[in-house]
PDB file of C-alpha atoms in Angstrom:
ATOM      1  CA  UNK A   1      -1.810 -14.341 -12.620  1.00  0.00           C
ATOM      2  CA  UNK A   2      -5.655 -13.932 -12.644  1.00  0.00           C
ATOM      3  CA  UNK A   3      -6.785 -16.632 -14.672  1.00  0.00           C
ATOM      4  CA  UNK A   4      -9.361 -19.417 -14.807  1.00  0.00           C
ATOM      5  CA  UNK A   5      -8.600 -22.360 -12.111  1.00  0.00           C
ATOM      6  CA  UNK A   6      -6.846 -25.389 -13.383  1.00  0.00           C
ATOM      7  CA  UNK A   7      -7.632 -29.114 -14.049  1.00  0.00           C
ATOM      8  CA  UNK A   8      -6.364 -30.655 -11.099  1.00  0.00           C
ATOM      9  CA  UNK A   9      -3.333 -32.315 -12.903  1.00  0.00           C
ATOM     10  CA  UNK A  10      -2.664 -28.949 -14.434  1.00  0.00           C
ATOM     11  CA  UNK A  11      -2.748 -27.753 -10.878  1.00  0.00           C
ATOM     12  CA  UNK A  12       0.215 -29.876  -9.737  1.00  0.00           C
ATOM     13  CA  UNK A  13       2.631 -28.364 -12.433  1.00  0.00           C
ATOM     14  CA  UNK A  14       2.329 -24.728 -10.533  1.00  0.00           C
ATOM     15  CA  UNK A  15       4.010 -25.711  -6.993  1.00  0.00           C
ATOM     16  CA  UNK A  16       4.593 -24.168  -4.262  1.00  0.00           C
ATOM     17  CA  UNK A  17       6.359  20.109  26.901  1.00  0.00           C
ATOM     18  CA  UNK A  18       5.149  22.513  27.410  1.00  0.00           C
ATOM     19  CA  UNK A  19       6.637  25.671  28.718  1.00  0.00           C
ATOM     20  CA  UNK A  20       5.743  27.747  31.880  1.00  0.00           C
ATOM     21  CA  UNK A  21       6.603  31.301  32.770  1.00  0.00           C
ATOM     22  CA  UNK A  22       5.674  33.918  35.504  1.00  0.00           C
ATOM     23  CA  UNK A  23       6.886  35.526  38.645  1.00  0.00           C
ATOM     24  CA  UNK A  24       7.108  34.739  42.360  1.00  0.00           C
ATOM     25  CA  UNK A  25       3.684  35.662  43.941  1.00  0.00           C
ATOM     26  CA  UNK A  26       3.870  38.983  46.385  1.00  0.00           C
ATOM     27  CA  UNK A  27       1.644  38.421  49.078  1.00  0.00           C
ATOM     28  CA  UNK A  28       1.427  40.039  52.261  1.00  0.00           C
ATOM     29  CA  UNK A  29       4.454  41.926  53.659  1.00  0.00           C
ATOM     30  CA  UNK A  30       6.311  40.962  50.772  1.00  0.00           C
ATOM     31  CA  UNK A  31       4.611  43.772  48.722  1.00  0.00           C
ATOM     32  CA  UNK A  32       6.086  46.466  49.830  1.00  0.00           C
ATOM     33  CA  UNK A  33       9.628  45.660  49.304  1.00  0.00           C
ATOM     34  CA  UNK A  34       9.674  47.733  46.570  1.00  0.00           C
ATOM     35  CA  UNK A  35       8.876  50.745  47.433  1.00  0.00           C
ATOM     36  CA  UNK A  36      11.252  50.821  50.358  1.00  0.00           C
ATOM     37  CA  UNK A  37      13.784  50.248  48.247  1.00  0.00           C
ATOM     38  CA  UNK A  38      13.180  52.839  46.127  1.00  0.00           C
ATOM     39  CA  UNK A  39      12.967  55.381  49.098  1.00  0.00           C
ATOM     40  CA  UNK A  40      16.673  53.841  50.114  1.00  0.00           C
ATOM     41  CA  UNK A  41      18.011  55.403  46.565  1.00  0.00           C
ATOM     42  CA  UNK A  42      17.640  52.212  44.362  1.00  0.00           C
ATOM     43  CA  UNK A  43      14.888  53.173  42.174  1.00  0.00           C
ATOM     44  CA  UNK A  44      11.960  50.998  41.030  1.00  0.00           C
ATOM     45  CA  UNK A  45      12.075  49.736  37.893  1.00  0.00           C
ATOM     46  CA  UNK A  46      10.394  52.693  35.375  1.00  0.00           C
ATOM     47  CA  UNK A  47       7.563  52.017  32.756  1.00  0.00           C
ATOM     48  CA  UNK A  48       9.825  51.371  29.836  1.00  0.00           C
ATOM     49  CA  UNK A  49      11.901  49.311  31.809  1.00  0.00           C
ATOM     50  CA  UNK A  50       8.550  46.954  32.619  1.00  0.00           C
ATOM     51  CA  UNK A  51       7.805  46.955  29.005  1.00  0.00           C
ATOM     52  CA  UNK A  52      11.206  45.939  27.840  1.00  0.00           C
ATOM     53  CA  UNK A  53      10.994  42.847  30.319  1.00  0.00           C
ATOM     54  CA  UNK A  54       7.626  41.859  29.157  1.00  0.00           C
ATOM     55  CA  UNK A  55       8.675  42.265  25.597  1.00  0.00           C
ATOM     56  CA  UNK A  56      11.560  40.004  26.507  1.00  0.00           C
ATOM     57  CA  UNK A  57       9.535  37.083  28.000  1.00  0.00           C
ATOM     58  CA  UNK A  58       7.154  37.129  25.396  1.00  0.00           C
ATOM     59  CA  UNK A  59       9.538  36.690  23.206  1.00  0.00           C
ATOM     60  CA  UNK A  60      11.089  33.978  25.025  1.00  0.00           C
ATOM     61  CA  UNK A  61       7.869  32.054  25.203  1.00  0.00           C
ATOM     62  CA  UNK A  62       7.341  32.439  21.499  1.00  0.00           C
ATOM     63  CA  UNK A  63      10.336  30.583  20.702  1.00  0.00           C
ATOM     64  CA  UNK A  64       9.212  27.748  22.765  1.00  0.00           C
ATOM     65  CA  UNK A  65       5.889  27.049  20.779  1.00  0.00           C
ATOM     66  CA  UNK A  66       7.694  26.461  17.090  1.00  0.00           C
ATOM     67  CA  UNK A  67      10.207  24.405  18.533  1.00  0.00           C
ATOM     68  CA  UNK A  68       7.535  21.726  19.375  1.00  0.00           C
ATOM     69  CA  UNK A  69       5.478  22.346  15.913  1.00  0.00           C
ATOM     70  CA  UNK A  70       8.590  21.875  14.519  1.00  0.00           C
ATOM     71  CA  UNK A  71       9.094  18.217  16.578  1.00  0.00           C
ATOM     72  CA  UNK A  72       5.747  17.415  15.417  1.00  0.00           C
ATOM     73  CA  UNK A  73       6.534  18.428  11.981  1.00  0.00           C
ATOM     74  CA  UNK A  74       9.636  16.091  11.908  1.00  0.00           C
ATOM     75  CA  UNK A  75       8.011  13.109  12.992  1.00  0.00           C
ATOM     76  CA  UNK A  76       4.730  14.037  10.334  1.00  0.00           C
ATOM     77  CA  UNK A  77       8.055  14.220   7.860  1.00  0.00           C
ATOM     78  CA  UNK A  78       9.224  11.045   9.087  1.00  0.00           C
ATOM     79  CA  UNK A  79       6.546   9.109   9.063  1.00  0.00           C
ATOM     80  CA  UNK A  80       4.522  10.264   6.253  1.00  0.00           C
ATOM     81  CA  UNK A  81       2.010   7.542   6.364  1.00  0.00           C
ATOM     82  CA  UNK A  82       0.687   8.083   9.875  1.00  0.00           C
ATOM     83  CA  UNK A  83      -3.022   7.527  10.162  1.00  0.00           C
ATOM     84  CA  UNK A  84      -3.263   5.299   7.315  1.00  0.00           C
ATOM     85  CA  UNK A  85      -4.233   1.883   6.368  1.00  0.00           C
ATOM     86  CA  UNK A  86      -2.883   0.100   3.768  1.00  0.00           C
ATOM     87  CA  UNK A  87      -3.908  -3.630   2.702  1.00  0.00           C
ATOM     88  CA  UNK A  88      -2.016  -5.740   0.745  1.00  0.00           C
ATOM     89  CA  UNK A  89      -3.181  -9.209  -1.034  1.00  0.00           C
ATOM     90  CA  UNK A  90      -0.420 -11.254  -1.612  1.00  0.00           C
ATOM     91  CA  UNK A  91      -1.915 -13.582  -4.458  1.00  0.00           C
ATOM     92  CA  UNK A  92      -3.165 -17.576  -4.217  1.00  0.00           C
ATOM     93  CA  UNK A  93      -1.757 -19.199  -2.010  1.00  0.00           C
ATOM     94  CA  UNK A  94       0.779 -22.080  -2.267  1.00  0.00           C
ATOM     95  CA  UNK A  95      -0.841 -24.715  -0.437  1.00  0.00           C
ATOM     96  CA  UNK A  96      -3.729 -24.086  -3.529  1.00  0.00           C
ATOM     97  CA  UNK A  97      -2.438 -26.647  -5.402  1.00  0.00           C
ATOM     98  CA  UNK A  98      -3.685 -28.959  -3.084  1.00  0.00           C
ATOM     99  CA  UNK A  99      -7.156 -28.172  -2.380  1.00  0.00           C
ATOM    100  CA  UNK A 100      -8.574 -27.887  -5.589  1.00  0.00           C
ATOM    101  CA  UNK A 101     -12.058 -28.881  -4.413  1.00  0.00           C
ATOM    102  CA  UNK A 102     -11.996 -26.045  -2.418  1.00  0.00           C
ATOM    103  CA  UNK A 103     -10.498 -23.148  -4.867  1.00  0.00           C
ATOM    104  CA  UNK A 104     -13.051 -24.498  -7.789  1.00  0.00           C
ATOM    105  CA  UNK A 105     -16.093 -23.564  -5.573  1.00  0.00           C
ATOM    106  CA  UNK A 106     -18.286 -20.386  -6.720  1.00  0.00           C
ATOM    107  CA  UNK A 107     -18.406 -17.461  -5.332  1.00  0.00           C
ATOM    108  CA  UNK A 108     -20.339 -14.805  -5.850  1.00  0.00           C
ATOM    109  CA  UNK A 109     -18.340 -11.332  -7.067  1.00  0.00           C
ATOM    110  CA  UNK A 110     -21.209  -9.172  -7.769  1.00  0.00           C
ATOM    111  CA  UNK A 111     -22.102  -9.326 -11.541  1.00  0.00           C
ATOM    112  CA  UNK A 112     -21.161 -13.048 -11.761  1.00  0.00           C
ATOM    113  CA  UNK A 113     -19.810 -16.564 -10.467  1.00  0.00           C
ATOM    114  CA  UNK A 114     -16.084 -16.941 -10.380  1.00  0.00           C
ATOM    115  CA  UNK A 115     -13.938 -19.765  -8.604  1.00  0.00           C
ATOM    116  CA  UNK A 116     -12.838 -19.176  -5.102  1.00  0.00           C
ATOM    117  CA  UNK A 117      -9.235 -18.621  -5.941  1.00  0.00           C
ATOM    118  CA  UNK A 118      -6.633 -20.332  -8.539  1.00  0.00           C
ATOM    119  CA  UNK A 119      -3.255 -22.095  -8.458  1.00  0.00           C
ATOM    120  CA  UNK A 120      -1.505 -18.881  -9.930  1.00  0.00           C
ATOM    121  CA  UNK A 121       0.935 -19.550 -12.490  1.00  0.00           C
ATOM    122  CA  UNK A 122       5.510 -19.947 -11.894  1.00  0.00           C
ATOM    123  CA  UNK A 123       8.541 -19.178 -13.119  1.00  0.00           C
ATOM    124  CA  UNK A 124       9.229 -22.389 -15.620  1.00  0.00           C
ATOM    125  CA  UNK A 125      11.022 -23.828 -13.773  1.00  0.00           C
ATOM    126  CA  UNK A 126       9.145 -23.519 -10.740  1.00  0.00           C
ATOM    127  CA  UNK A 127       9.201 -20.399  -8.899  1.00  0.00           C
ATOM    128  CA  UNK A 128       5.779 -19.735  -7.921  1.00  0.00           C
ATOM    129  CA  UNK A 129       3.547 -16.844  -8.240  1.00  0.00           C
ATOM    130  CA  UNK A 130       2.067 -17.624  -4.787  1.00  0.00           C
ATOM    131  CA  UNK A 131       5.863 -17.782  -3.500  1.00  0.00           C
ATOM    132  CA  UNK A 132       6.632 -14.429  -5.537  1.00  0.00           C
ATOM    133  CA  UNK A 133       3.308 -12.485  -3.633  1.00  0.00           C
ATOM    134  CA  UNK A 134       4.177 -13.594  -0.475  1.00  0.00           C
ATOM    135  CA  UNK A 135       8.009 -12.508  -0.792  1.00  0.00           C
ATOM    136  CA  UNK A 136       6.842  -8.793  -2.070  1.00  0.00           C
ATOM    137  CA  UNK A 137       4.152  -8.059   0.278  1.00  0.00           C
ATOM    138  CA  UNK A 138       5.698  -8.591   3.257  1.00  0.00           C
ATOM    139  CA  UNK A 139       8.992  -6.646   1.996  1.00  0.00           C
ATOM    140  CA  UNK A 140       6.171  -4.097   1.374  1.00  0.00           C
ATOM    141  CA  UNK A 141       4.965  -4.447   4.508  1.00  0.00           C
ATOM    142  CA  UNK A 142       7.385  -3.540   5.877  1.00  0.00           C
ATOM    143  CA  UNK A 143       8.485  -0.294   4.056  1.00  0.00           C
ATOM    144  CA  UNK A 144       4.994   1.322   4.931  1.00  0.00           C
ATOM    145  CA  UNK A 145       4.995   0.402   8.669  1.00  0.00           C
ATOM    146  CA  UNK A 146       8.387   2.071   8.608  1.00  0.00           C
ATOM    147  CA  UNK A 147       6.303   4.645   7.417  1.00  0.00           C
ATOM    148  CA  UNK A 148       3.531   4.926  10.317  1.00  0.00           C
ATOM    149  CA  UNK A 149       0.748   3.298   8.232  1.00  0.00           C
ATOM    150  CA  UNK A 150      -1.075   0.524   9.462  1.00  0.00           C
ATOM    151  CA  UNK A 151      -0.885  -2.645   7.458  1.00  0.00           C
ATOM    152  CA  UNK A 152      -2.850  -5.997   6.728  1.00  0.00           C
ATOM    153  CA  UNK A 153      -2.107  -8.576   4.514  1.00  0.00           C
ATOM    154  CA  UNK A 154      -5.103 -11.248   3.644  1.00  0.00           C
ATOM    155  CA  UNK A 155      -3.336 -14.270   4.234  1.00  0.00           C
ATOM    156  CA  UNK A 156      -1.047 -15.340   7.102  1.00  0.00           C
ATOM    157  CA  UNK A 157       1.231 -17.693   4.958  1.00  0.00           C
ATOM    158  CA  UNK A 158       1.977 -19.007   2.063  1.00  0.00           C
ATOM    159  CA  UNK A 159       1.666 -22.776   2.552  1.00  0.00           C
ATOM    160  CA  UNK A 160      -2.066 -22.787   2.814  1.00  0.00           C
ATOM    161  CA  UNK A 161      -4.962 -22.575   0.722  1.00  0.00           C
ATOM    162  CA  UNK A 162      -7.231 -19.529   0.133  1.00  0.00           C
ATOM    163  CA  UNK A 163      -8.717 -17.001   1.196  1.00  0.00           C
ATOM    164  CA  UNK A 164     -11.603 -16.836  -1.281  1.00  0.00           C
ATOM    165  CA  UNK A 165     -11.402 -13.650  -3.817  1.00  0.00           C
ATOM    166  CA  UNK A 166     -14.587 -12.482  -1.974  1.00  0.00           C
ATOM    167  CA  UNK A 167     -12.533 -13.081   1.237  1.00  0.00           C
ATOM    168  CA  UNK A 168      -9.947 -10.825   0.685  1.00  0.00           C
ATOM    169  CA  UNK A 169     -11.875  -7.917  -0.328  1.00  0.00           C
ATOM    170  CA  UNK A 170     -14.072  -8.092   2.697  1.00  0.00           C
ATOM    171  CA  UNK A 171     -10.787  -7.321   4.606  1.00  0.00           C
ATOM    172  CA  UNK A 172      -9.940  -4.044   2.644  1.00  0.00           C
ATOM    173  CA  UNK A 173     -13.617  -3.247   3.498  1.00  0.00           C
ATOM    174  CA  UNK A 174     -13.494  -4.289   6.872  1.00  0.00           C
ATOM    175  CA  UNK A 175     -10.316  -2.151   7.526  1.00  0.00           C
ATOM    176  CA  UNK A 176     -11.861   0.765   5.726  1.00  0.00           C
ATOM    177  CA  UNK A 177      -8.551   0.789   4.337  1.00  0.00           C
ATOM    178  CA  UNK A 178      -7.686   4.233   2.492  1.00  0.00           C
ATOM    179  CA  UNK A 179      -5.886   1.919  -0.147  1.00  0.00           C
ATOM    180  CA  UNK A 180      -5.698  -1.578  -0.922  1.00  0.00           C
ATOM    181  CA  UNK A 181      -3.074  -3.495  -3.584  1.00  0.00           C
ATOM    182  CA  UNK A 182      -3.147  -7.007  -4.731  1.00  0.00           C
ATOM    183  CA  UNK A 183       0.121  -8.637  -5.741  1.00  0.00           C
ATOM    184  CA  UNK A 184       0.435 -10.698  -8.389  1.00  0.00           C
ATOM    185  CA  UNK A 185       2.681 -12.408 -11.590  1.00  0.00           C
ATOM    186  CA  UNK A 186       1.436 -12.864 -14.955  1.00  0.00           C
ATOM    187  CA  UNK A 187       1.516 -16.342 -16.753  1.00  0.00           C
ATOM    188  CA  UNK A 188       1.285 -15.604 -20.400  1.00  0.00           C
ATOM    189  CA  UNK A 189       3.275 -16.583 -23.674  1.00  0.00           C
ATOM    190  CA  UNK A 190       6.965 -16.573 -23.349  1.00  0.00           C
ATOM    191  CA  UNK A 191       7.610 -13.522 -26.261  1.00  0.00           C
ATOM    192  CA  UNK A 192       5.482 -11.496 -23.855  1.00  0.00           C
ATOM    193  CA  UNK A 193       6.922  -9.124 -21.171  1.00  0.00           C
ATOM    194  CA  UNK A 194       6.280  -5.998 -18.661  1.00  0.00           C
ATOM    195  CA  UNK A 195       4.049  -5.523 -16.096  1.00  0.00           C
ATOM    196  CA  UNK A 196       0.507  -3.718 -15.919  1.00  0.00           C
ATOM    197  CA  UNK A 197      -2.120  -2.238 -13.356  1.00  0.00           C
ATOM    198  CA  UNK A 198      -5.627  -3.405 -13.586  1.00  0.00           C
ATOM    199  CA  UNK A 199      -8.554  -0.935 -11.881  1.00  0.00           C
ATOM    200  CA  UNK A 200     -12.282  -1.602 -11.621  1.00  0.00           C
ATOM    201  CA  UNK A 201     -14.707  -0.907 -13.836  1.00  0.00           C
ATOM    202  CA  UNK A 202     -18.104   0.797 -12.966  1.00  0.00           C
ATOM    203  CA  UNK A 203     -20.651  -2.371 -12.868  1.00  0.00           C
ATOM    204  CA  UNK A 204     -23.424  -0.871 -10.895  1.00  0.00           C
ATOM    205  CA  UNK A 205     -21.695  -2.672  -7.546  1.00  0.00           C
ATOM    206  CA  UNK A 206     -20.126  -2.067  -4.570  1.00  0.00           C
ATOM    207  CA  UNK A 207     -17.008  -0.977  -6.043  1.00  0.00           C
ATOM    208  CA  UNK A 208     -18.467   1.702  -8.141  1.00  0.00           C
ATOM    209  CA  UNK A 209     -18.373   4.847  -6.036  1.00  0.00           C
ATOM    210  CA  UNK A 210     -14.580   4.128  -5.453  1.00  0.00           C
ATOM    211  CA  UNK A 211     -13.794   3.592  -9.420  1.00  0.00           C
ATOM    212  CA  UNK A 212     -12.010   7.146  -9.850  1.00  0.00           C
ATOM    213  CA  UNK A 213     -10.301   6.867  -6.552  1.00  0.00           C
ATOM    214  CA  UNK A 214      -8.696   3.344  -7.703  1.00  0.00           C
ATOM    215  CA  UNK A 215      -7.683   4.877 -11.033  1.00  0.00           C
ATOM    216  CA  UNK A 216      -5.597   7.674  -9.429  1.00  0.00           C
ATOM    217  CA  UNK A 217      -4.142   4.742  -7.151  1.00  0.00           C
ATOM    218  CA  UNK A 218      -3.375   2.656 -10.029  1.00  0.00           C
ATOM    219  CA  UNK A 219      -1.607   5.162 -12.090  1.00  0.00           C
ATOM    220  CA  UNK A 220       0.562   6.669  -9.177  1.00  0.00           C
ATOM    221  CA  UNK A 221       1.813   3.072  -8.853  1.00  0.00           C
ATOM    222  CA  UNK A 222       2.438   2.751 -12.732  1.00  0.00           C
ATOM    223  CA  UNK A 223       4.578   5.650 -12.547  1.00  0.00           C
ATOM    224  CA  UNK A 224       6.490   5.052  -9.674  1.00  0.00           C
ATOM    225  CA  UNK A 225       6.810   1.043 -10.080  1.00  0.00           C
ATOM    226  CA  UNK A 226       7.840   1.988 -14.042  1.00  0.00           C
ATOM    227  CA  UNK A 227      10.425   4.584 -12.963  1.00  0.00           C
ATOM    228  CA  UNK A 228      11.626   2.645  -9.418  1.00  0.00           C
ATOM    229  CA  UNK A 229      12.344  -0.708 -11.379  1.00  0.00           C
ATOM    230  CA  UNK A 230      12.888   0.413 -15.055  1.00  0.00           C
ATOM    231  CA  UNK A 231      10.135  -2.712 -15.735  1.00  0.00           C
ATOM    232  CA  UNK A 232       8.616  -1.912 -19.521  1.00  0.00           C
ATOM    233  CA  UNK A 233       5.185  -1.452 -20.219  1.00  0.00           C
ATOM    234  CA  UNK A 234       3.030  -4.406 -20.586  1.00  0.00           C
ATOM    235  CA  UNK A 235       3.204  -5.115 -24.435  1.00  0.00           C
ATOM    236  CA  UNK A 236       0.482  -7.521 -24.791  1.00  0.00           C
ATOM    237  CA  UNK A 237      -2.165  -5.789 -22.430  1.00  0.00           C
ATOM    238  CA  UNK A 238      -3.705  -2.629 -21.431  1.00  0.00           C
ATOM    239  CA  UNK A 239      -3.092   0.997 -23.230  1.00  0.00           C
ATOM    240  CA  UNK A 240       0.110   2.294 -20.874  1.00  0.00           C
ATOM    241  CA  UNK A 241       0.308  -0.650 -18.603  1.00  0.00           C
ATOM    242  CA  UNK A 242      -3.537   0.272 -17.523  1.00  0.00           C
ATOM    243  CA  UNK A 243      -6.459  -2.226 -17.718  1.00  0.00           C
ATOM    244  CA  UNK A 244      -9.457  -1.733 -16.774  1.00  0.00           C
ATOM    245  CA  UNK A 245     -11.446  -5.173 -15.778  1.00  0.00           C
ATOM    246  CA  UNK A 246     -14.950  -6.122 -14.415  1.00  0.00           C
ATOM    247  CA  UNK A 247     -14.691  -9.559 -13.445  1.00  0.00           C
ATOM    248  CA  UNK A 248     -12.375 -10.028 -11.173  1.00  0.00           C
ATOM    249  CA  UNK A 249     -14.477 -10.268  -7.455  1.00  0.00           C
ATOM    250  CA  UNK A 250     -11.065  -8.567  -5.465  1.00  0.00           C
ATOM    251  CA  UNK A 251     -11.931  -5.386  -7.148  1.00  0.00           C
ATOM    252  CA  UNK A 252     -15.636  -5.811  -7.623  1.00  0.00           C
ATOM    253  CA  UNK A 253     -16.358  -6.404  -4.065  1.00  0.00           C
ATOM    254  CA  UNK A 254     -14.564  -3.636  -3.135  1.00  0.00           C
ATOM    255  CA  UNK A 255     -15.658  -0.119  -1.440  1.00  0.00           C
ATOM    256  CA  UNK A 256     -11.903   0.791  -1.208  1.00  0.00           C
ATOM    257  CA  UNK A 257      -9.963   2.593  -3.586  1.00  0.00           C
ATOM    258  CA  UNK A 258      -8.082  -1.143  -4.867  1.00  0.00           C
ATOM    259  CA  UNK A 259      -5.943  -2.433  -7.671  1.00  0.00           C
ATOM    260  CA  UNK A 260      -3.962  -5.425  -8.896  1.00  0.00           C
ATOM    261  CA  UNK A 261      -0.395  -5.559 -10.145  1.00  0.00           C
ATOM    262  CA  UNK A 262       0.988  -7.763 -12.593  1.00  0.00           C
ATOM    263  CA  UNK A 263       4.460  -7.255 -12.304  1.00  0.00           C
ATOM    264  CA  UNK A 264       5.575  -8.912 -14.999  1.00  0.00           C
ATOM    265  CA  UNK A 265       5.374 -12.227 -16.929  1.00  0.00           C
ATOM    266  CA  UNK A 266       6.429 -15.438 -15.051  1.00  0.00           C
ATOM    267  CA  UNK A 267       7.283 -17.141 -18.341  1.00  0.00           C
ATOM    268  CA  UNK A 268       9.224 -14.696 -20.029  1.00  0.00           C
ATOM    269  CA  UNK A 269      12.700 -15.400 -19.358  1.00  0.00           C
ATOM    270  CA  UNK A 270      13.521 -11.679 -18.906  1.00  0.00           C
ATOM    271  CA  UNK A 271      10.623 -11.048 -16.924  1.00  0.00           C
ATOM    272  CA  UNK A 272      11.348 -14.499 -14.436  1.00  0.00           C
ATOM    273  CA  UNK A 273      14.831 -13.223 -13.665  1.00  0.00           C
ATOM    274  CA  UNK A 274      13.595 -10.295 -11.949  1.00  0.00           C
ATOM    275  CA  UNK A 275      11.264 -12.351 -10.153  1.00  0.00           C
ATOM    276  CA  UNK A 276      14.151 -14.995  -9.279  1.00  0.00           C
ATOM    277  CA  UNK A 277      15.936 -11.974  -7.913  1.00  0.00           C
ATOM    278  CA  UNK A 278      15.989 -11.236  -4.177  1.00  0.00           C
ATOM    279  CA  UNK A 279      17.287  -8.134  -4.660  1.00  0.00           C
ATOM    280  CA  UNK A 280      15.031  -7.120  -7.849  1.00  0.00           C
ATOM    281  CA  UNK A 281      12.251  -7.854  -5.474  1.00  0.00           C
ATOM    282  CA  UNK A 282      13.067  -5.754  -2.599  1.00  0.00           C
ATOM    283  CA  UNK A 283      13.798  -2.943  -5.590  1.00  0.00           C
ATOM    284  CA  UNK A 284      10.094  -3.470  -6.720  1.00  0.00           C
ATOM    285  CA  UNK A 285       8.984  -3.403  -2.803  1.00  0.00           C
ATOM    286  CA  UNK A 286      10.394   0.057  -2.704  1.00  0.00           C
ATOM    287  CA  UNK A 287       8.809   1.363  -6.079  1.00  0.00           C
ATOM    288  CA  UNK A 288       5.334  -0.412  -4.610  1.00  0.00           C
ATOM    289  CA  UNK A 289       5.427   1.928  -1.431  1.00  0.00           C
ATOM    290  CA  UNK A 290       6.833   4.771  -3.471  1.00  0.00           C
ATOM    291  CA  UNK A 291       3.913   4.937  -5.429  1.00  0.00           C
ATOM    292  CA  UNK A 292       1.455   3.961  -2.661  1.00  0.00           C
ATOM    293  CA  UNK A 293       2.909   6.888  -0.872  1.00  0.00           C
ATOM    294  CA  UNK A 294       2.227   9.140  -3.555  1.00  0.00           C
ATOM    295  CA  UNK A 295      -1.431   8.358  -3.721  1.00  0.00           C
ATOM    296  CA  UNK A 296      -1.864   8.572   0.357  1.00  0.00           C
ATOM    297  CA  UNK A 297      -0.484  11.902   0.477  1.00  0.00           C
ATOM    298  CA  UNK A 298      -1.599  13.651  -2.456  1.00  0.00           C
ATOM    299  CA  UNK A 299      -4.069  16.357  -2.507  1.00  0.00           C
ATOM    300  CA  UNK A 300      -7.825  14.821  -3.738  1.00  0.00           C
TER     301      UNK A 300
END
């Protein structure tokens, strides 16, 4: 959940081949083999007969060349994602809770001062959002390695605290990733349910020349994460499960096409049994990548 950080008791409620062909060489005496044998009644071989057999062999070299394109088209097939990098920002962290010192610190996200990171929100009773992040992205992860992309998440566990929101854009940057998601659960009143997609918003920043490139990300991951888990629509936020934001530093700092996911609402009851759900998870994993796919391999 991007929110506002927490009053340290508040905090505590959240938890935790290639092919040759040619002839022998005729070299000295060799050469005139054939012509004696033509003068002993075995006849050289006539004109047409030469073109047939060159016609022959260039054939059978051209049927050499397509079967390697054709390798290299299956492994292209295969791994669809080759060449690209992908980061993923599994959100807060669950040691957070803990260092709440540290999270409340400023940092600078362009057009304003926002805390270093929050708690993140749970489940009520108790699954956490950081827990949740952690659990998708590296089931995410995973799919688009399997995929040939190159991946980075911007944290290494989930029992710490951090990175800063300023932190984990600077790796998307860093990676000059060619897409970047961050992961996240939404804490908000318990009649409330579905997910949405938040993109940047021009703010005369970094992120601005990538603004149109993060909106085509974000809605090829609506689509797919809408039709991959059967998730509703956000119905308290954004027009279609879109929202567009300008204070959030992850996607202000940016100069990679970038976007956060809410997948749903942690305290709707609907909502937190999908989250609760090992299996739901890996199913919105899948839809992630699906869509992430889509975007990578698209025509601009």
């Amino acid at each position: 959940m991007i929110r506002r950080p927490l009053a340290a008791a508040a905090l505590a409620l959240c938890g935790v081949g290639a092919v040759a062909c040619g002839g022998a060489e005729v070299s000295g005496t060799g050469a005139s083999a054939p012509a004696a044998s033509s003068r002993l009644g075995r006849p050289a071989a006539t004109q047409d007969q030469a073109a047939d057999t060159a016609s022959a062999d260039t054939a059978s070299a051209g049927t050499a060349a397509p079967t390697t394109r054709t390798a290299a088209a299956s492994e292209t097939e295969a791994r669809p994602l080759a060449g690209k990098v992908v980061v993923i920002d599994p959100g807060h962290n669950g040691g957070n809770f803990r260092h709440t010192r540290e999270i409340n610190q400023l940092v600078d996200i362009s057009n304003q001062k926002k805390a270093c990171d929050t708690t993140g929100t749970s489940t009520n009773d108790g699954y956490t959002e950081a827990a949740f992040t952690w659990d998708v992205s590296n089931r995410l992860a995973k799919l688009l390695r399997a995929q040939g992309a190159t991946v980075k998440l911007t944290r290494t566990s989930s029992t710490a605290w951090g990175p800063c929101i300023n932190q984990r854009a600077a790796v998307g940057n860093k990676a000059k990733a060619d897409a970047a998601i961050s992961i996240h659960g939404d804490g908000a009143g318990a009649n409330l349910r579905g997910f949405h997609i938040i993109m940047p918003k021009k703010i005369g920043g970094p992120v601005d020349r990538v603004v149109k490139d993060s909106a085509r990300l974000g809605t090829n991951v609506r689509d797919a994460f809408h039709e991959g888990t059967g998730l509703p629509y956000s119905n308290y936020i954004g027009r279609q499960a879109l929202n567009y934001r300008s204070d959030l530093g992850g996607l202000n700092l940016s100069t990679v096409p970038k976007i956060f996911i809410e997948c749903g609402n942690m305290r709707n009851a609907k909502d937190a049994a999908r989250f609760k759900d090992s299996a739901f998870r890996a199913k919105m994993a899948r839809s992630l990548a699906k869509g992430l796919e889509n975007y990578l391999t698209s025509a601009r």
